[in-house]
Amino acid sequence: MSQMPDKAKAKNRTRPGGGKTAKMSDRFFPNQFPDYVPPPEAAMAGEEASFSRGEDSLTMLLSLPHPALSETLKRSALDLKDSVVRETWELSGRRVKDHTLYTGVLGTAYLLFKAYQATNNSNDLKLCSQIIEACDSASADSSRVTFICGRAGVCALGAVTAKHAGDERLLNYYLTQFKQIRLPTDLPYELLYGRAGYLWACSFLNRHTGGETISARRMRAVVDEIIMGGRRMAQKGCPLMYEWHGKKYWGAAHGVAGIMHVLMDMQLKQDEIEDVKSTLRYMIMNRFPSGNYPSSQGSNSDRLVHWCHGAPGVALTFVKAAEVFGDQEFVQAAIDAGEVVWSRGLLKRVGICHGISGNTYVFLSLYRLTGDQKYLHRAKAFLCFLYDRGQRLISEGKMHGGDRPYSLFEGIGGMAHLFLDAVDPSQAKFPAYEL
Ligand SMILES: [Zn+2]
């Protein structure tokens, strides 16, 4: 998201003869971190300290062994979580103005659930449950149906929280509510507002409540609609394409990368698998020479390196493709997209949608896929940058705090989630996207 403000800003900066570099580089900090150097074989067993010791706080942080660093990040995450609760919930008089996970208080509930999983603190689970209850009332008449921006997120997270709290009655209540969600016929297909976003909520629910809470038949009907919709918009060489607000987006939030990501968690027929693979291959063939991905079909503007638009979101889709199909070409595409994130991904924002936190998840995802320490090293570099510099740069006005500075997708809520994920990097999952 945040496409419009970025566009407007970019326009203001464009000047005749103004180099592309100047325009691009003020979106991100130059990455001055040393890249990973494999240790000599004798030291491999210990596998630590890929950064050398230094005097300043950032290099000192980087040279910490993983247990010490993750303890530091976890403490910070819990402090951040308390600030997020205060700012988004307590100071608003516990009233819900925005019930979405994206910018609203459901994101706070999602973070509380993550904190509960990390610490087993039942107060976090209780508060999470209270917030979801308020979101349930606030979203009762909403026609939005997705996990990230709609009613399905409220009901699915409500059900999973109730299950963890051992509250059978509440679990059944949220499941019933979820099953009453109807998809409007003119619903788009993308992740934030469309069919893919509803399907993701079904997968989340089934994953966390066990088995076929949402039946395969129900999900199949939606998969059929998505496949049919994609084939109707097929482009030459690209069997599945979609439009949102008149544009054929490629990225995770509104585009084909996000839709393919969700489809790959479904039981697909052989011809559908082939279409998904060919669509992904089309994207690889038509990426920018830099390795980045256009935000939409036909766009020549190689600017955005965000989860929502550009290489980071696409990288996660290729990681998924590699995990599901096992093809080396998708492993390579994920690695290539990760290179763009390493060189241009230290964004001047903290969030997960279009900030450093979201881009850090790309390295964690690549680490999960390949087991290569290089990606852990890169994740650690971005994590330490966020911890050491993030809030200071925001207060100095050198970094954008996000339009909703405490939210899960645009603000420090997402950063707190990432810090909690750093404790066990092999299990890290991009919130509301990686299952
Ligand atoms: Zn975004």
PDB file of N, CA and C in Angstrom, residues 70-120:
ATOM      1  N   SER A  70      19.101 -12.168  20.699  1.00  0.00           N
ATOM      2  CA  SER A  70      17.662 -12.435  20.648  1.00  0.00           C
ATOM      3  C   SER A  70      16.999 -12.063  21.977  1.00  0.00           C
ATOM      4  N   GLU A  71      17.734 -12.188  23.084  1.00  0.00           N
ATOM      5  CA  GLU A  71      17.180 -11.764  24.381  1.00  0.00           C
ATOM      6  C   GLU A  71      16.976 -10.249  24.387  1.00  0.00           C
ATOM      7  N   THR A  72      17.940  -9.516  23.827  1.00  0.00           N
ATOM      8  CA  THR A  72      17.843  -8.054  23.726  1.00  0.00           C
ATOM      9  C   THR A  72      16.639  -7.660  22.860  1.00  0.00           C
ATOM     10  N   LEU A  73      16.514  -8.327  21.724  1.00  0.00           N
ATOM     11  CA  LEU A  73      15.416  -8.002  20.809  1.00  0.00           C
ATOM     12  C   LEU A  73      14.067  -8.361  21.429  1.00  0.00           C
ATOM     13  N   LYS A  74      14.045  -9.468  22.149  1.00  0.00           N
ATOM     14  CA  LYS A  74      12.781  -9.893  22.772  1.00  0.00           C
ATOM     15  C   LYS A  74      12.335  -8.875  23.828  1.00  0.00           C
ATOM     16  N   ARG A  75      13.290  -8.430  24.637  1.00  0.00           N
ATOM     17  CA  ARG A  75      12.947  -7.408  25.654  1.00  0.00           C
ATOM     18  C   ARG A  75      12.418  -6.158  24.976  1.00  0.00           C
ATOM     19  N   SER A  76      13.071  -5.755  23.903  1.00  0.00           N
ATOM     20  CA  SER A  76      12.634  -4.568  23.176  1.00  0.00           C
ATOM     21  C   SER A  76      11.234  -4.790  22.589  1.00  0.00           C
ATOM     22  N   ALA A  77      11.015  -5.983  22.058  1.00  0.00           N
ATOM     23  CA  ALA A  77       9.711  -6.297  21.451  1.00  0.00           C
ATOM     24  C   ALA A  77       8.595  -6.182  22.488  1.00  0.00           C
ATOM     25  N   LEU A  78       8.860  -6.650  23.693  1.00  0.00           N
ATOM     26  CA  LEU A  78       7.808  -6.610  24.713  1.00  0.00           C
ATOM     27  C   LEU A  78       7.537  -5.173  25.165  1.00  0.00           C
ATOM     28  N   ASP A  79       8.600  -4.356  25.213  1.00  0.00           N
ATOM     29  CA  ASP A  79       8.398  -2.925  25.510  1.00  0.00           C
ATOM     30  C   ASP A  79       7.593  -2.257  24.391  1.00  0.00           C
ATOM     31  N   LEU A  80       7.966  -2.573  23.156  1.00  0.00           N
ATOM     32  CA  LEU A  80       7.247  -2.001  22.014  1.00  0.00           C
ATOM     33  C   LEU A  80       5.786  -2.420  22.044  1.00  0.00           C
ATOM     34  N   LYS A  81       5.565  -3.686  22.371  1.00  0.00           N
ATOM     35  CA  LYS A  81       4.193  -4.203  22.445  1.00  0.00           C
ATOM     36  C   LYS A  81       3.380  -3.400  23.469  1.00  0.00           C
ATOM     37  N   ASP A  82       3.988  -3.094  24.610  1.00  0.00           N
ATOM     38  CA  ASP A  82       3.285  -2.290  25.619  1.00  0.00           C
ATOM     39  C   ASP A  82       2.955  -0.898  25.075  1.00  0.00           C
ATOM     40  N   SER A  83       3.890  -0.309  24.337  1.00  0.00           N
ATOM     41  CA  SER A  83       3.603   1.015  23.741  1.00  0.00           C
ATOM     42  C   SER A  83       2.480   0.918  22.726  1.00  0.00           C
ATOM     43  N   VAL A  84       2.510  -0.130  21.924  1.00  0.00           N
ATOM     44  CA  VAL A  84       1.468  -0.300  20.900  1.00  0.00           C
ATOM     45  C   VAL A  84       0.098  -0.435  21.579  1.00  0.00           C
ATOM     46  N   VAL A  85       0.038  -1.221  22.652  1.00  0.00           N
ATOM     47  CA  VAL A  85      -1.236  -1.386  23.375  1.00  0.00           C
ATOM     48  C   VAL A  85      -1.692  -0.047  23.934  1.00  0.00           C
ATOM     49  N   ARG A  86      -0.759   0.692  24.535  1.00  0.00           N
ATOM     50  CA  ARG A  86      -1.129   1.976  25.122  1.00  0.00           C
ATOM     51  C   ARG A  86      -1.662   2.931  24.047  1.00  0.00           C
ATOM     52  N   GLU A  87      -0.942   3.023  22.938  1.00  0.00           N
ATOM     53  CA  GLU A  87      -1.289   4.016  21.917  1.00  0.00           C
ATOM     54  C   GLU A  87      -2.530   3.643  21.101  1.00  0.00           C
ATOM     55  N   THR A  88      -2.706   2.360  20.830  1.00  0.00           N
ATOM     56  CA  THR A  88      -3.802   1.986  19.927  1.00  0.00           C
ATOM     57  C   THR A  88      -5.061   1.566  20.676  1.00  0.00           C
ATOM     58  N   TRP A  89      -4.922   1.291  21.966  1.00  0.00           N
ATOM     59  CA  TRP A  89      -6.057   0.724  22.686  1.00  0.00           C
ATOM     60  C   TRP A  89      -6.407   1.554  23.913  1.00  0.00           C
ATOM     61  N   GLU A  90      -5.441   1.666  24.829  1.00  0.00           N
ATOM     62  CA  GLU A  90      -5.771   2.341  26.092  1.00  0.00           C
ATOM     63  C   GLU A  90      -6.059   3.824  25.877  1.00  0.00           C
ATOM     64  N   LEU A  91      -5.221   4.505  25.109  1.00  0.00           N
ATOM     65  CA  LEU A  91      -5.418   5.950  24.928  1.00  0.00           C
ATOM     66  C   LEU A  91      -6.649   6.285  24.080  1.00  0.00           C
ATOM     67  N   SER A  92      -7.152   5.292  23.352  1.00  0.00           N
ATOM     68  CA  SER A  92      -8.370   5.564  22.570  1.00  0.00           C
ATOM     69  C   SER A  92      -9.607   5.198  23.389  1.00  0.00           C
ATOM     70  N   GLY A  93      -9.416   4.982  24.687  1.00  0.00           N
ATOM     71  CA  GLY A  93     -10.549   4.643  25.547  1.00  0.00           C
ATOM     72  C   GLY A  93     -11.107   3.268  25.239  1.00  0.00           C
ATOM     73  N   ARG A  94     -10.260   2.392  24.734  1.00  0.00           N
ATOM     74  CA  ARG A  94     -10.635   1.013  24.377  1.00  0.00           C
ATOM     75  C   ARG A  94     -11.792   0.992  23.381  1.00  0.00           C
ATOM     76  N   ARG A  95     -11.813   2.004  22.521  1.00  0.00           N
ATOM     77  CA  ARG A  95     -12.827   2.034  21.457  1.00  0.00           C
ATOM     78  C   ARG A  95     -12.164   1.745  20.113  1.00  0.00           C
ATOM     79  N   VAL A  96     -12.918   1.088  19.235  1.00  0.00           N
ATOM     80  CA  VAL A  96     -12.343   0.661  17.958  1.00  0.00           C
ATOM     81  C   VAL A  96     -12.712   1.647  16.849  1.00  0.00           C
ATOM     82  N   LYS A  97     -11.698   2.318  16.327  1.00  0.00           N
ATOM     83  CA  LYS A  97     -11.946   3.196  15.168  1.00  0.00           C
ATOM     84  C   LYS A  97     -11.642   2.450  13.872  1.00  0.00           C
ATOM     85  N   ASP A  98     -10.669   1.555  13.964  1.00  0.00           N
ATOM     86  CA  ASP A  98     -10.219   0.809  12.790  1.00  0.00           C
ATOM     87  C   ASP A  98     -10.048  -0.645  13.240  1.00  0.00           C
ATOM     88  N   HIS A  99     -10.878  -1.532  12.696  1.00  0.00           N
ATOM     89  CA  HIS A  99     -10.841  -2.930  13.178  1.00  0.00           C
ATOM     90  C   HIS A  99      -9.925  -3.817  12.336  1.00  0.00           C
ATOM     91  N   THR A 100      -9.152  -3.207  11.419  1.00  0.00           N
ATOM     92  CA  THR A 100      -8.342  -4.060  10.544  1.00  0.00           C
ATOM     93  C   THR A 100      -7.025  -4.467  11.207  1.00  0.00           C
ATOM     94  N   LEU A 101      -6.472  -5.528  10.666  1.00  0.00           N
ATOM     95  CA  LEU A 101      -5.156  -5.983  11.083  1.00  0.00           C
ATOM     96  C   LEU A 101      -4.089  -5.059  10.501  1.00  0.00           C
ATOM     97  N   TYR A 102      -4.383  -4.478   9.342  1.00  0.00           N
ATOM     98  CA  TYR A 102      -3.405  -3.694   8.602  1.00  0.00           C
ATOM     99  C   TYR A 102      -2.984  -2.430   9.369  1.00  0.00           C
ATOM    100  N   THR A 103      -3.943  -1.583   9.641  1.00  0.00           N
ATOM    101  CA  THR A 103      -3.622  -0.345  10.352  1.00  0.00           C
ATOM    102  C   THR A 103      -4.348  -0.237  11.687  1.00  0.00           C
ATOM    103  N   GLY A 104      -5.237  -1.148  11.964  1.00  0.00           N
ATOM    104  CA  GLY A 104      -6.123  -1.012  13.113  1.00  0.00           C
ATOM    105  C   GLY A 104      -5.723  -1.837  14.314  1.00  0.00           C
ATOM    106  N   VAL A 105      -6.665  -1.902  15.240  1.00  0.00           N
ATOM    107  CA  VAL A 105      -6.377  -2.485  16.539  1.00  0.00           C
ATOM    108  C   VAL A 105      -6.362  -4.030  16.493  1.00  0.00           C
ATOM    109  N   LEU A 106      -6.879  -4.611  15.428  1.00  0.00           N
ATOM    110  CA  LEU A 106      -6.744  -6.070  15.297  1.00  0.00           C
ATOM    111  C   LEU A 106      -5.261  -6.444  15.130  1.00  0.00           C
ATOM    112  N   GLY A 107      -4.490  -5.524  14.568  1.00  0.00           N
ATOM    113  CA  GLY A 107      -3.038  -5.724  14.467  1.00  0.00           C
ATOM    114  C   GLY A 107      -2.399  -5.789  15.851  1.00  0.00           C
ATOM    115  N   THR A 108      -2.923  -4.976  16.760  1.00  0.00           N
ATOM    116  CA  THR A 108      -2.447  -5.011  18.149  1.00  0.00           C
ATOM    117  C   THR A 108      -2.769  -6.378  18.769  1.00  0.00           C
ATOM    118  N   ALA A 109      -3.969  -6.874  18.487  1.00  0.00           N
ATOM    119  CA  ALA A 109      -4.364  -8.197  18.998  1.00  0.00           C
ATOM    120  C   ALA A 109      -3.439  -9.285  18.429  1.00  0.00           C
ATOM    121  N   TYR A 110      -3.124  -9.175  17.162  1.00  0.00           N
ATOM    122  CA  TYR A 110      -2.236 -10.157  16.506  1.00  0.00           C
ATOM    123  C   TYR A 110      -0.854 -10.145  17.171  1.00  0.00           C
ATOM    124  N   LEU A 111      -0.373  -8.936  17.487  1.00  0.00           N
ATOM    125  CA  LEU A 111       0.926  -8.807  18.159  1.00  0.00           C
ATOM    126  C   LEU A 111       0.861  -9.385  19.573  1.00  0.00           C
ATOM    127  N   LEU A 112      -0.252  -9.146  20.265  1.00  0.00           N
ATOM    128  CA  LEU A 112      -0.420  -9.699  21.619  1.00  0.00           C
ATOM    129  C   LEU A 112      -0.422 -11.222  21.574  1.00  0.00           C
ATOM    130  N   PHE A 113      -1.035 -11.770  20.541  1.00  0.00           N
ATOM    131  CA  PHE A 113      -1.070 -13.238  20.406  1.00  0.00           C
ATOM    132  C   PHE A 113       0.343 -13.773  20.183  1.00  0.00           C
ATOM    133  N   LYS A 114       1.110 -13.051  19.387  1.00  0.00           N
ATOM    134  CA  LYS A 114       2.511 -13.430  19.146  1.00  0.00           C
ATOM    135  C   LYS A 114       3.310 -13.361  20.451  1.00  0.00           C
ATOM    136  N   ALA A 115       3.083 -12.277  21.218  1.00  0.00           N
ATOM    137  CA  ALA A 115       3.789 -12.119  22.495  1.00  0.00           C
ATOM    138  C   ALA A 115       3.408 -13.251  23.444  1.00  0.00           C
ATOM    139  N   TYR A 116       2.131 -13.602  23.441  1.00  0.00           N
ATOM    140  CA  TYR A 116       1.670 -14.714  24.286  1.00  0.00           C
ATOM    141  C   TYR A 116       2.384 -16.008  23.897  1.00  0.00           C
ATOM    142  N   GLN A 117       2.528 -16.234  22.600  1.00  0.00           N
ATOM    143  CA  GLN A 117       3.212 -17.453  22.140  1.00  0.00           C
ATOM    144  C   GLN A 117       4.690 -17.448  22.560  1.00  0.00           C
ATOM    145  N   ALA A 118       5.273 -16.249  22.627  1.00  0.00           N
ATOM    146  CA  ALA A 118       6.696 -16.161  22.976  1.00  0.00           C
ATOM    147  C   ALA A 118       6.935 -16.275  24.473  1.00  0.00           C
ATOM    148  N   THR A 119       5.981 -15.805  25.290  1.00  0.00           N
ATOM    149  CA  THR A 119       6.244 -15.726  26.738  1.00  0.00           C
ATOM    150  C   THR A 119       5.278 -16.539  27.585  1.00  0.00           C
ATOM    151  N   ASN A 120       4.164 -16.978  26.974  1.00  0.00           N
ATOM    152  CA  ASN A 120       3.127 -17.690  27.723  1.00  0.00           C
ATOM    153  C   ASN A 120       2.445 -16.826  28.778  1.00  0.00           C
TER     154      ASN A 120
END
